[in-house]
Structure formats: structure tokens, C-alpha cells
PDB file of C-alpha atoms and ligand atoms in Angstrom:
ATOM      1  CA  UNK A 879      33.971  -3.486  -3.081  1.00 60.00           C
ATOM      2  CA  UNK A 880      30.422  -2.268  -3.679  1.00 68.00           C
ATOM      3  CA  UNK A 881      28.888  -0.419  -0.773  1.00 75.00           C
ATOM      4  CA  UNK A 882      25.922  -2.194   0.806  1.00 76.00           C
ATOM      5  CA  UNK A 883      22.634  -0.806  -0.455  1.00 87.00           C
ATOM      6  CA  UNK A 884      21.458   1.835   2.001  1.00 94.00           C
ATOM      7  CA  UNK A 885      18.194   1.063   3.741  1.00 97.00           C
ATOM      8  CA  UNK A 886      16.233   4.222   4.619  1.00 98.00           C
ATOM      9  CA  UNK A 887      13.942   2.549   7.159  1.00 98.00           C
ATOM     10  CA  UNK A 888      14.475   3.843  10.696  1.00 98.00           C
ATOM     11  CA  UNK A 889      13.344   1.016  12.971  1.00 98.00           C
ATOM     12  CA  UNK A 890      14.723  -1.357  15.593  1.00 98.00           C
ATOM     13  CA  UNK A 891      16.453  -4.579  14.534  1.00 98.00           C
ATOM     14  CA  UNK A 892      13.450  -6.762  15.377  1.00 98.00           C
ATOM     15  CA  UNK A 893      11.269  -4.760  12.961  1.00 98.00           C
ATOM     16  CA  UNK A 894      13.849  -5.104  10.177  1.00 98.00           C
ATOM     17  CA  UNK A 895      13.964  -8.843  10.865  1.00 98.00           C
ATOM     18  CA  UNK A 896      10.150  -9.028  10.777  1.00 98.00           C
ATOM     19  CA  UNK A 897       9.990  -7.140   7.476  1.00 98.00           C
ATOM     20  CA  UNK A 898      12.688  -9.331   5.906  1.00 98.00           C
ATOM     21  CA  UNK A 899      10.827 -12.460   7.047  1.00 98.00           C
ATOM     22  CA  UNK A 900       7.460 -11.273   5.705  1.00 98.00           C
ATOM     23  CA  UNK A 901       8.894 -10.258   2.324  1.00 98.00           C
ATOM     24  CA  UNK A 902      10.606 -13.636   2.026  1.00 98.00           C
ATOM     25  CA  UNK A 903       7.362 -15.481   2.823  1.00 97.00           C
ATOM     26  CA  UNK A 904       5.492 -13.374   0.297  1.00 97.00           C
ATOM     27  CA  UNK A 905       8.021 -14.002  -2.477  1.00 96.00           C
ATOM     28  CA  UNK A 906       8.034 -17.755  -1.795  1.00 96.00           C
ATOM     29  CA  UNK A 907       4.239 -17.854  -2.045  1.00 95.00           C
ATOM     30  CA  UNK A 908       4.157 -15.763  -5.207  1.00 92.00           C
ATOM     31  CA  UNK A 909       6.758 -17.930  -6.920  1.00 92.00           C
ATOM     32  CA  UNK A 910       4.454 -20.930  -6.417  1.00 92.00           C
ATOM     33  CA  UNK A 911       1.409 -19.231  -7.984  1.00 89.00           C
ATOM     34  CA  UNK A 912       0.391 -20.080 -11.544  1.00 82.00           C
ATOM     35  CA  UNK A 913       1.578 -17.324 -13.898  1.00 77.00           C
ATOM     36  CA  UNK A 914      -2.023 -16.705 -15.043  1.00 79.00           C
ATOM     37  CA  UNK A 915      -3.429 -16.142 -11.555  1.00 76.00           C
ATOM     38  CA  UNK A 916      -4.217 -12.450 -12.072  1.00 73.00           C
ATOM     39  CA  UNK A 917      -6.244 -13.013 -15.201  1.00 71.00           C
ATOM     40  CA  UNK A 918      -8.265 -15.988 -13.979  1.00 74.00           C
ATOM     41  CA  UNK A 919     -11.394 -14.887 -12.077  1.00 74.00           C
ATOM     42  CA  UNK A 920     -12.445 -18.492 -11.233  1.00 78.00           C
ATOM     43  CA  UNK A 921     -11.776 -19.111  -7.549  1.00 82.00           C
ATOM     44  CA  UNK A 922      -9.575 -16.021  -7.389  1.00 85.00           C
ATOM     45  CA  UNK A 923     -10.689 -14.844  -3.925  1.00 85.00           C
ATOM     46  CA  UNK A 924     -10.287 -18.369  -2.481  1.00 86.00           C
ATOM     47  CA  UNK A 925      -6.798 -18.682  -3.992  1.00 88.00           C
ATOM     48  CA  UNK A 926      -5.755 -15.280  -2.621  1.00 89.00           C
ATOM     49  CA  UNK A 927      -7.175 -15.677   0.895  1.00 89.00           C
ATOM     50  CA  UNK A 928      -3.891 -16.934   2.387  1.00 88.00           C
ATOM     51  CA  UNK A 929      -1.530 -15.018   0.063  1.00 92.00           C
ATOM     52  CA  UNK A 930       0.474 -11.955   0.985  1.00 95.00           C
ATOM     53  CA  UNK A 931       1.156 -10.483  -2.484  1.00 95.00           C
ATOM     54  CA  UNK A 932       3.172  -7.878  -0.561  1.00 97.00           C
ATOM     55  CA  UNK A 933       4.589  -4.839  -2.285  1.00 98.00           C
ATOM     56  CA  UNK A 934       8.241  -5.579  -3.183  1.00 98.00           C
ATOM     57  CA  UNK A 935      10.742  -4.584  -0.502  1.00 98.00           C
ATOM     58  CA  UNK A 936      12.562  -2.019  -2.667  1.00 98.00           C
ATOM     59  CA  UNK A 937       9.231  -0.408  -3.541  1.00 98.00           C
ATOM     60  CA  UNK A 938       8.221  -0.350   0.146  1.00 98.00           C
ATOM     61  CA  UNK A 939      11.488   1.403   0.966  1.00 98.00           C
ATOM     62  CA  UNK A 940      10.875   3.922  -1.812  1.00 98.00           C
ATOM     63  CA  UNK A 941       7.337   4.686  -0.621  1.00 98.00           C
ATOM     64  CA  UNK A 942       8.599   5.063   2.964  1.00 98.00           C
ATOM     65  CA  UNK A 943      11.345   7.442   1.840  1.00 98.00           C
ATOM     66  CA  UNK A 944       8.846   9.448  -0.212  1.00 98.00           C
ATOM     67  CA  UNK A 945       6.386   9.641   2.700  1.00 98.00           C
ATOM     68  CA  UNK A 946       9.216  10.952   4.896  1.00 98.00           C
ATOM     69  CA  UNK A 947      10.269  13.462   2.210  1.00 98.00           C
ATOM     70  CA  UNK A 948       6.808  14.989   1.861  1.00 98.00           C
ATOM     71  CA  UNK A 949       6.104  14.821   5.604  1.00 98.00           C
ATOM     72  CA  UNK A 950       3.010  12.685   4.986  1.00 98.00           C
ATOM     73  CA  UNK A 951       0.732  12.516   8.001  1.00 98.00           C
ATOM     74  CA  UNK A 952      -2.386  11.027   6.433  1.00 98.00           C
ATOM     75  CA  UNK A 953      -2.032   8.122   4.053  1.00 99.00           C
ATOM     76  CA  UNK A 954      -4.607   5.785   2.508  1.00 99.00           C
ATOM     77  CA  UNK A 955      -3.504   2.292   1.619  1.00 99.00           C
ATOM     78  CA  UNK A 956      -5.719   0.695  -1.023  1.00 98.00           C
ATOM     79  CA  UNK A 957      -5.136  -2.986  -0.350  1.00 98.00           C
ATOM     80  CA  UNK A 958      -3.539  -4.102   2.921  1.00 98.00           C
ATOM     81  CA  UNK A 959      -3.508  -7.913   2.891  1.00 98.00           C
ATOM     82  CA  UNK A 960      -1.224  -9.099   5.742  1.00 98.00           C
ATOM     83  CA  UNK A 961      -0.117  -5.549   6.433  1.00 98.00           C
ATOM     84  CA  UNK A 962       3.455  -5.538   5.128  1.00 98.00           C
ATOM     85  CA  UNK A 963       3.476  -2.225   3.236  1.00 98.00           C
ATOM     86  CA  UNK A 964       1.338  -0.803   6.048  1.00 99.00           C
ATOM     87  CA  UNK A 965       4.237  -1.252   8.472  1.00 99.00           C
ATOM     88  CA  UNK A 966       6.442   0.968   6.301  1.00 99.00           C
ATOM     89  CA  UNK A 967       3.707   3.589   5.999  1.00 99.00           C
ATOM     90  CA  UNK A 968       3.047   3.557   9.757  1.00 99.00           C
ATOM     91  CA  UNK A 969       6.775   3.947  10.517  1.00 99.00           C
ATOM     92  CA  UNK A 970       6.915   6.933   8.159  1.00 99.00           C
ATOM     93  CA  UNK A 971       3.786   8.560   9.627  1.00 99.00           C
ATOM     94  CA  UNK A 972       5.082   7.994  13.166  1.00 98.00           C
ATOM     95  CA  UNK A 973       8.401   9.658  12.329  1.00 98.00           C
ATOM     96  CA  UNK A 974       6.660  12.555  10.590  1.00 98.00           C
ATOM     97  CA  UNK A 975       4.367  13.138  13.574  1.00 98.00           C
ATOM     98  CA  UNK A 976       7.352  13.070  15.949  1.00 98.00           C
ATOM     99  CA  UNK A 977       9.144  15.578  13.756  1.00 97.00           C
ATOM    100  CA  UNK A 978       6.393  17.933  12.672  1.00 96.00           C
ATOM    101  CA  UNK A 979       3.664  17.352  15.261  1.00 98.00           C
ATOM    102  CA  UNK A 980      -0.052  17.267  14.506  1.00 97.00           C
ATOM    103  CA  UNK A 981      -2.204  14.219  13.937  1.00 98.00           C
ATOM    104  CA  UNK A 982      -2.303  11.565  11.298  1.00 98.00           C
ATOM    105  CA  UNK A 983      -2.968   7.944  10.440  1.00 98.00           C
ATOM    106  CA  UNK A 984      -2.501   5.282   7.829  1.00 99.00           C
ATOM    107  CA  UNK A 985      -5.982   4.276   6.712  1.00 99.00           C
ATOM    108  CA  UNK A 986      -5.603   0.608   5.815  1.00 99.00           C
ATOM    109  CA  UNK A 987      -8.207  -1.409   3.886  1.00 98.00           C
ATOM    110  CA  UNK A 988      -8.845  -5.151   3.767  1.00 98.00           C
ATOM    111  CA  UNK A 989     -12.023  -7.032   2.891  1.00 97.00           C
ATOM    112  CA  UNK A 990     -10.909 -10.488   4.081  1.00 97.00           C
ATOM    113  CA  UNK A 991     -11.312 -10.956   7.836  1.00 97.00           C
ATOM    114  CA  UNK A 992      -8.578 -13.611   8.073  1.00 96.00           C
ATOM    115  CA  UNK A 993      -6.118 -11.316   6.295  1.00 97.00           C
ATOM    116  CA  UNK A 994      -7.041  -8.363   8.511  1.00 98.00           C
ATOM    117  CA  UNK A 995      -6.395 -10.552  11.573  1.00 98.00           C
ATOM    118  CA  UNK A 996      -2.955 -11.579  10.283  1.00 98.00           C
ATOM    119  CA  UNK A 997      -2.166  -7.928   9.555  1.00 98.00           C
ATOM    120  CA  UNK A 998      -3.053  -6.985  13.146  1.00 98.00           C
ATOM    121  CA  UNK A 999      -0.730  -9.739  14.441  1.00 98.00           C
ATOM    122  CA  UNK A1000       2.141  -8.470  12.294  1.00 98.00           C
ATOM    123  CA  UNK A1001       1.608  -4.894  13.468  1.00 98.00           C
ATOM    124  CA  UNK A1002       1.546  -6.066  17.074  1.00 98.00           C
ATOM    125  CA  UNK A1003       4.803  -7.914  16.513  1.00 98.00           C
ATOM    126  CA  UNK A1004       6.307  -4.713  15.060  1.00 98.00           C
ATOM    127  CA  UNK A1005       5.116  -2.840  18.149  1.00 98.00           C
ATOM    128  CA  UNK A1006       1.839  -1.242  19.184  1.00 98.00           C
ATOM    129  CA  UNK A1007       3.517   2.043  20.050  1.00 98.00           C
ATOM    130  CA  UNK A1008       5.741   2.121  16.970  1.00 98.00           C
ATOM    131  CA  UNK A1009       3.265   0.836  14.390  1.00 98.00           C
ATOM    132  CA  UNK A1010      -0.283  -0.212  15.430  1.00 98.00           C
ATOM    133  CA  UNK A1011      -1.278   3.112  16.961  1.00 98.00           C
ATOM    134  CA  UNK A1012      -0.678   4.863  13.641  1.00 98.00           C
ATOM    135  CA  UNK A1013      -3.071   2.592  11.713  1.00 99.00           C
ATOM    136  CA  UNK A1014      -6.840   2.877  11.243  1.00 98.00           C
ATOM    137  CA  UNK A1015      -7.799  -0.449   9.653  1.00 99.00           C
ATOM    138  CA  UNK A1016     -11.080  -0.324   7.756  1.00 98.00           C
ATOM    139  CA  UNK A1017     -12.180  -3.938   7.456  1.00 98.00           C
ATOM    140  CA  UNK A1018     -14.703  -4.773   4.700  1.00 98.00           C
ATOM    141  CA  UNK A1019     -15.225  -3.654   1.111  1.00 98.00           C
ATOM    142  CA  UNK A1020     -13.275  -0.420   0.790  1.00 98.00           C
ATOM    143  CA  UNK A1021     -15.895   1.000  -1.541  1.00 98.00           C
ATOM    144  CA  UNK A1022     -18.040   1.146   1.611  1.00 98.00           C
ATOM    145  CA  UNK A1023     -15.441   1.652   4.341  1.00 98.00           C
ATOM    146  CA  UNK A1024     -13.837   4.651   2.649  1.00 98.00           C
ATOM    147  CA  UNK A1025     -17.088   6.569   2.224  1.00 97.00           C
ATOM    148  CA  UNK A1026     -16.755   8.460   5.527  1.00 97.00           C
ATOM    149  CA  UNK A1027     -14.210   9.981   7.875  1.00 98.00           C
ATOM    150  CA  UNK A1028     -11.374  10.513   5.445  1.00 98.00           C
ATOM    151  CA  UNK A1029      -8.983  13.338   6.394  1.00 98.00           C
ATOM    152  CA  UNK A1030      -7.106  15.423   3.867  1.00 98.00           C
ATOM    153  CA  UNK A1031      -4.659  12.969   2.308  1.00 99.00           C
ATOM    154  CA  UNK A1032      -0.952  13.407   1.582  1.00 98.00           C
ATOM    155  CA  UNK A1033      -0.347  10.045  -0.056  1.00 99.00           C
ATOM    156  CA  UNK A1034      -2.363   7.141  -1.492  1.00 99.00           C
ATOM    157  CA  UNK A1035      -0.832   3.736  -2.205  1.00 99.00           C
ATOM    158  CA  UNK A1036      -2.854   1.651  -4.671  1.00 98.00           C
ATOM    159  CA  UNK A1037      -1.875  -2.009  -4.475  1.00 98.00           C
ATOM    160  CA  UNK A1038      -5.067  -3.877  -5.271  1.00 97.00           C
ATOM    161  CA  UNK A1039      -6.978  -5.924  -7.816  1.00 93.00           C
ATOM    162  CA  UNK A1040      -7.543  -3.758 -10.878  1.00 95.00           C
ATOM    163  CA  UNK A1041     -11.377  -3.484 -10.937  1.00 95.00           C
ATOM    164  CA  UNK A1042     -11.422  -1.728  -7.535  1.00 97.00           C
ATOM    165  CA  UNK A1043      -8.548   0.672  -8.220  1.00 98.00           C
ATOM    166  CA  UNK A1044     -10.251   3.506 -10.111  1.00 98.00           C
ATOM    167  CA  UNK A1045     -13.476   3.489  -8.030  1.00 98.00           C
ATOM    168  CA  UNK A1046     -11.277   3.677  -4.899  1.00 98.00           C
ATOM    169  CA  UNK A1047      -9.268   6.596  -6.250  1.00 98.00           C
ATOM    170  CA  UNK A1048     -12.447   8.445  -7.229  1.00 98.00           C
ATOM    171  CA  UNK A1049     -13.762   8.062  -3.671  1.00 98.00           C
ATOM    172  CA  UNK A1050     -10.582   9.597  -2.284  1.00 98.00           C
ATOM    173  CA  UNK A1051      -9.984  12.302  -4.864  1.00 98.00           C
ATOM    174  CA  UNK A1052     -11.972  15.029  -3.060  1.00 98.00           C
ATOM    175  CA  UNK A1053      -9.614  14.519  -0.094  1.00 98.00           C
ATOM    176  CA  UNK A1054      -6.295  14.769  -1.965  1.00 98.00           C
ATOM    177  CA  UNK A1055      -4.386  17.871  -0.999  1.00 98.00           C
ATOM    178  CA  UNK A1056      -2.615  19.826  -3.702  1.00 98.00           C
ATOM    179  CA  UNK A1057       0.729  18.052  -4.141  1.00 98.00           C
ATOM    180  CA  UNK A1058      -0.590  14.740  -2.823  1.00 98.00           C
ATOM    181  CA  UNK A1059       1.124  11.683  -4.234  1.00 98.00           C
ATOM    182  CA  UNK A1060      -0.670   8.645  -5.675  1.00 99.00           C
ATOM    183  CA  UNK A1061       1.408   5.490  -6.161  1.00 98.00           C
ATOM    184  CA  UNK A1062       0.257   2.544  -8.252  1.00 98.00           C
ATOM    185  CA  UNK A1063       2.040  -0.795  -8.184  1.00 98.00           C
ATOM    186  CA  UNK A1064       2.650  -2.854 -11.328  1.00 97.00           C
ATOM    187  CA  UNK A1065       1.851  -0.005 -13.694  1.00 98.00           C
ATOM    188  CA  UNK A1066       3.920  -1.631 -16.455  1.00 98.00           C
ATOM    189  CA  UNK A1067       3.021  -5.319 -16.036  1.00 96.00           C
ATOM    190  CA  UNK A1068      -0.654  -4.551 -15.354  1.00 96.00           C
ATOM    191  CA  UNK A1069      -0.988  -1.641 -17.798  1.00 97.00           C
ATOM    192  CA  UNK A1070      -3.827  -3.394 -19.625  1.00 97.00           C
ATOM    193  CA  UNK A1071      -5.694  -4.293 -16.436  1.00 96.00           C
ATOM    194  CA  UNK A1072      -5.146  -0.734 -15.138  1.00 97.00           C
ATOM    195  CA  UNK A1073      -6.087   0.863 -18.465  1.00 97.00           C
ATOM    196  CA  UNK A1074      -8.961   2.911 -17.036  1.00 98.00           C
ATOM    197  CA  UNK A1075      -7.052   3.954 -13.918  1.00 98.00           C
ATOM    198  CA  UNK A1076      -3.940   5.012 -15.835  1.00 98.00           C
ATOM    199  CA  UNK A1077      -6.092   6.711 -18.488  1.00 98.00           C
ATOM    200  CA  UNK A1078      -7.809   8.714 -15.743  1.00 98.00           C
ATOM    201  CA  UNK A1079      -4.526   9.732 -14.113  1.00 98.00           C
ATOM    202  CA  UNK A1080      -2.892  10.629 -17.421  1.00 98.00           C
ATOM    203  CA  UNK A1081      -5.807  12.585 -18.849  1.00 98.00           C
ATOM    204  CA  UNK A1082      -4.708  16.248 -19.034  1.00 96.00           C
ATOM    205  CA  UNK A1083      -8.094  17.333 -17.662  1.00 97.00           C
ATOM    206  CA  UNK A1084      -7.764  15.430 -14.368  1.00 98.00           C
ATOM    207  CA  UNK A1085      -4.906  17.407 -12.834  1.00 98.00           C
ATOM    208  CA  UNK A1086      -2.113  14.892 -12.263  1.00 98.00           C
ATOM    209  CA  UNK A1087       1.496  14.715 -13.379  1.00 98.00           C
ATOM    210  CA  UNK A1088       2.624  11.151 -14.000  1.00 98.00           C
ATOM    211  CA  UNK A1089       5.908   9.262 -13.981  1.00 98.00           C
ATOM    212  CA  UNK A1090       6.537   5.539 -14.445  1.00 98.00           C
ATOM    213  CA  UNK A1091       9.429   4.464 -12.230  1.00 98.00           C
ATOM    214  CA  UNK A1092      11.514   1.574 -13.576  1.00 98.00           C
ATOM    215  CA  UNK A1093      11.032  -0.801 -10.656  1.00 98.00           C
ATOM    216  CA  UNK A1094      10.268  -4.421 -11.542  1.00 97.00           C
ATOM    217  CA  UNK A1095       6.808  -4.478 -13.193  1.00 97.00           C
ATOM    218  CA  UNK A1096       6.654  -0.671 -12.862  1.00 98.00           C
ATOM    219  CA  UNK A1097       5.608   1.754 -10.157  1.00 98.00           C
ATOM    220  CA  UNK A1098       3.573   4.813 -11.103  1.00 98.00           C
ATOM    221  CA  UNK A1099       4.200   8.032  -9.221  1.00 98.00           C
ATOM    222  CA  UNK A1100       1.456  10.612  -9.782  1.00 98.00           C
ATOM    223  CA  UNK A1101       1.209  14.041  -8.199  1.00 98.00           C
ATOM    224  CA  UNK A1102      -2.106  15.897  -7.804  1.00 98.00           C
ATOM    225  CA  UNK A1103      -1.418  19.443  -8.952  1.00 95.00           C
TER     226      UNK A1103
HETATM  227  C1  SAM B1596      -1.938  -6.886  -3.452  1.00 68.46           C
HETATM  228  S1  SAM B1596      -2.720  -7.141  -1.934  1.00 68.46           S
HETATM  229  C2  SAM B1596      -2.101  -5.832  -0.907  1.00 68.46           C
HETATM  230  C3  SAM B1596      -0.694  -6.058  -0.413  1.00 68.46           C
HETATM  231  C4  SAM B1596      -0.224  -5.047   0.609  1.00 68.46           C
HETATM  232  N1  SAM B1596      -0.243  -3.698   0.098  1.00 68.46           N
HETATM  233  C5  SAM B1596       1.183  -5.365   1.086  1.00 68.46           C
HETATM  234  O1  SAM B1596       2.148  -4.819   0.553  1.00 68.46           O
HETATM  235  O2  SAM B1596       1.322  -6.187   1.988  1.00 68.46           O
HETATM  236  C6  SAM B1596      -4.363  -6.560  -2.257  1.00 68.46           C
HETATM  237  C7  SAM B1596      -5.346  -6.809  -1.124  1.00 68.46           C
HETATM  238  O3  SAM B1596      -6.535  -6.045  -1.390  1.00 68.46           O
HETATM  239  C8  SAM B1596      -7.640  -6.739  -0.850  1.00 68.46           C
HETATM  240  N2  SAM B1596      -8.868  -6.286  -1.519  1.00 68.46           N
HETATM  241  C9  SAM B1596      -9.285  -6.576  -2.771  1.00 68.46           C
HETATM  242  N3  SAM B1596     -10.471  -5.971  -3.032  1.00 68.46           N
HETATM  243  C10 SAM B1596     -10.806  -5.266  -1.916  1.00 68.46           C
HETATM  244  C11 SAM B1596     -11.909  -4.443  -1.562  1.00 68.46           C
HETATM  245  N4  SAM B1596     -12.920  -4.219  -2.427  1.00 68.46           N
HETATM  246  N5  SAM B1596     -11.924  -3.875  -0.342  1.00 68.46           N
HETATM  247  C12 SAM B1596     -10.900  -4.081   0.540  1.00 68.46           C
HETATM  248  N6  SAM B1596      -9.823  -4.878   0.262  1.00 68.46           N
HETATM  249  C13 SAM B1596      -9.775  -5.470  -0.950  1.00 68.46           C
HETATM  250  C14 SAM B1596      -7.325  -8.204  -1.141  1.00 68.46           C
HETATM  251  O4  SAM B1596      -8.038  -9.070  -0.270  1.00 68.46           O
HETATM  252  C15 SAM B1596      -5.815  -8.256  -0.965  1.00 68.46           C
HETATM  253  O5  SAM B1596      -5.476  -8.740   0.316  1.00 68.46           O
END
């Protein structure tokens, strides 16, 4: 008999149940979206206002495990939506702070007020002490909200509409520590939309090593050297 897939997330049962529920809701919503939704700018923001579009659960577990492995204390999340991936990042930062000490936060970013409110509710449900206290939510356009007060970063998760991705990374680049990890979702399925971002990361002059992980639709793992 096959062994059950190990789940690296260290959290109480109610948090696992919450995460399972949120991923299920997100997948149900996504399955009902028209297949062309990402390439149709007409009414895009209105269509997306009540949608999770959460990072897949296996990818969330990978990013959590990676954040634990590198002892990440400061993480920027480019695209927060209803705060699903943020919960994983906050759990990892909390564990790393317990283990290694010091200070740190997940800087979360969401431009839609209604989505930011839902994210706060989910974090509260996961636990203020376990999750919310490790998150600094910057509400508004991240090209403004990320201009100031960014600590040295260990990890950046880019899970956002393509036009914002490269400008966001460029804002954060001066804060990436040597060895910092940048993760980009959908690097295979959205390779065309992310052409400029991936071109920037893969250019030999920009100081990254790059690897495309074979998760569904691709997950790019880049290291700032
Ligand atoms: C793919 S979703 C993020 C999903 C999230 N990482 C998760 O796993 O739950 C991308 C989010 O980025 C937000 N967004 C798009 N452009 C933005 C901007 N310029 N500033 C801040 N947030 C933005 C969208 O409103 C959307 O909720």
C-alpha cells in the first residue's frame, strides 16, 4: 500500500482543516472560470474580485518547506488575494523565529479592499498568535505600498497578474539578500505573459540561477547569487 503523502506543515488540526477548505473553494471557483479569463482584460478586475486563485496546495507546501529550510524570516508575497498562501508563509516565519530568534514578517500585498478583508478573516480563523501577528498586510497598489519600509528579504513569492510582476520584483531587488529565493507561479503555462519577468531573471547579467520545477503549470525557483 502506498504511504500517505507526507505533509510538511506544522500546525494544529483546525488550521489544516481551514487550509483544505480554502483550497477546495479556490479550485471549485477556478474550474468554473472561462478558460480565456487570463487573457481577457475586459472586466477582468470585476471578475476576479470574489475569486481566490490560490496557489495550489502542493506548491504552498513546497514554498513552506523551502522557507523553513532557508530559515526565512522576512518574506514578500506579491499577490495575497484571500490570504491562503500567506498562511503557509506566516506559519513558516513563525516557526523560524521560534527556532532562530530575531524579527521578521510576511509582507502581504492586496489592492482590493474586499479581498484584504477576507484575508484578515482567514488569518484570524487560523489564529492571531499563530498567523496574523507574523503578517504585515500592505493594502493598495503594491507598486506604491512596497516603496518603503522593506527589510532585507529572504524569499519573494510572485503570484500575481503578469503586468505587475517585473515592476514588483525590481522594487524589491535592492532588498534581496545574497541567496534569497524568488518563486514565480505558472512559469510554464504563463511563460508568454511572463516573458519579460523570466527574461530578466534568466539574463546572465542579472545575477540569478533559475530552475523550472515540474509542478502543474510550472513553478520557477530562482536564487539571487
Ligand atoms: C493570484 S492572486 C494571489 C493568490 C494568493 N497568493 C494565494 O495563494 O491565495 C493575485 C492577487 O493579486 C492582486 N493584485 C493584482 N494587482 C495588484 C497590485 N498592483 N497591487 C496589489 N495587489 C494586486 C489581485 O487582486 C489578486 O487578488
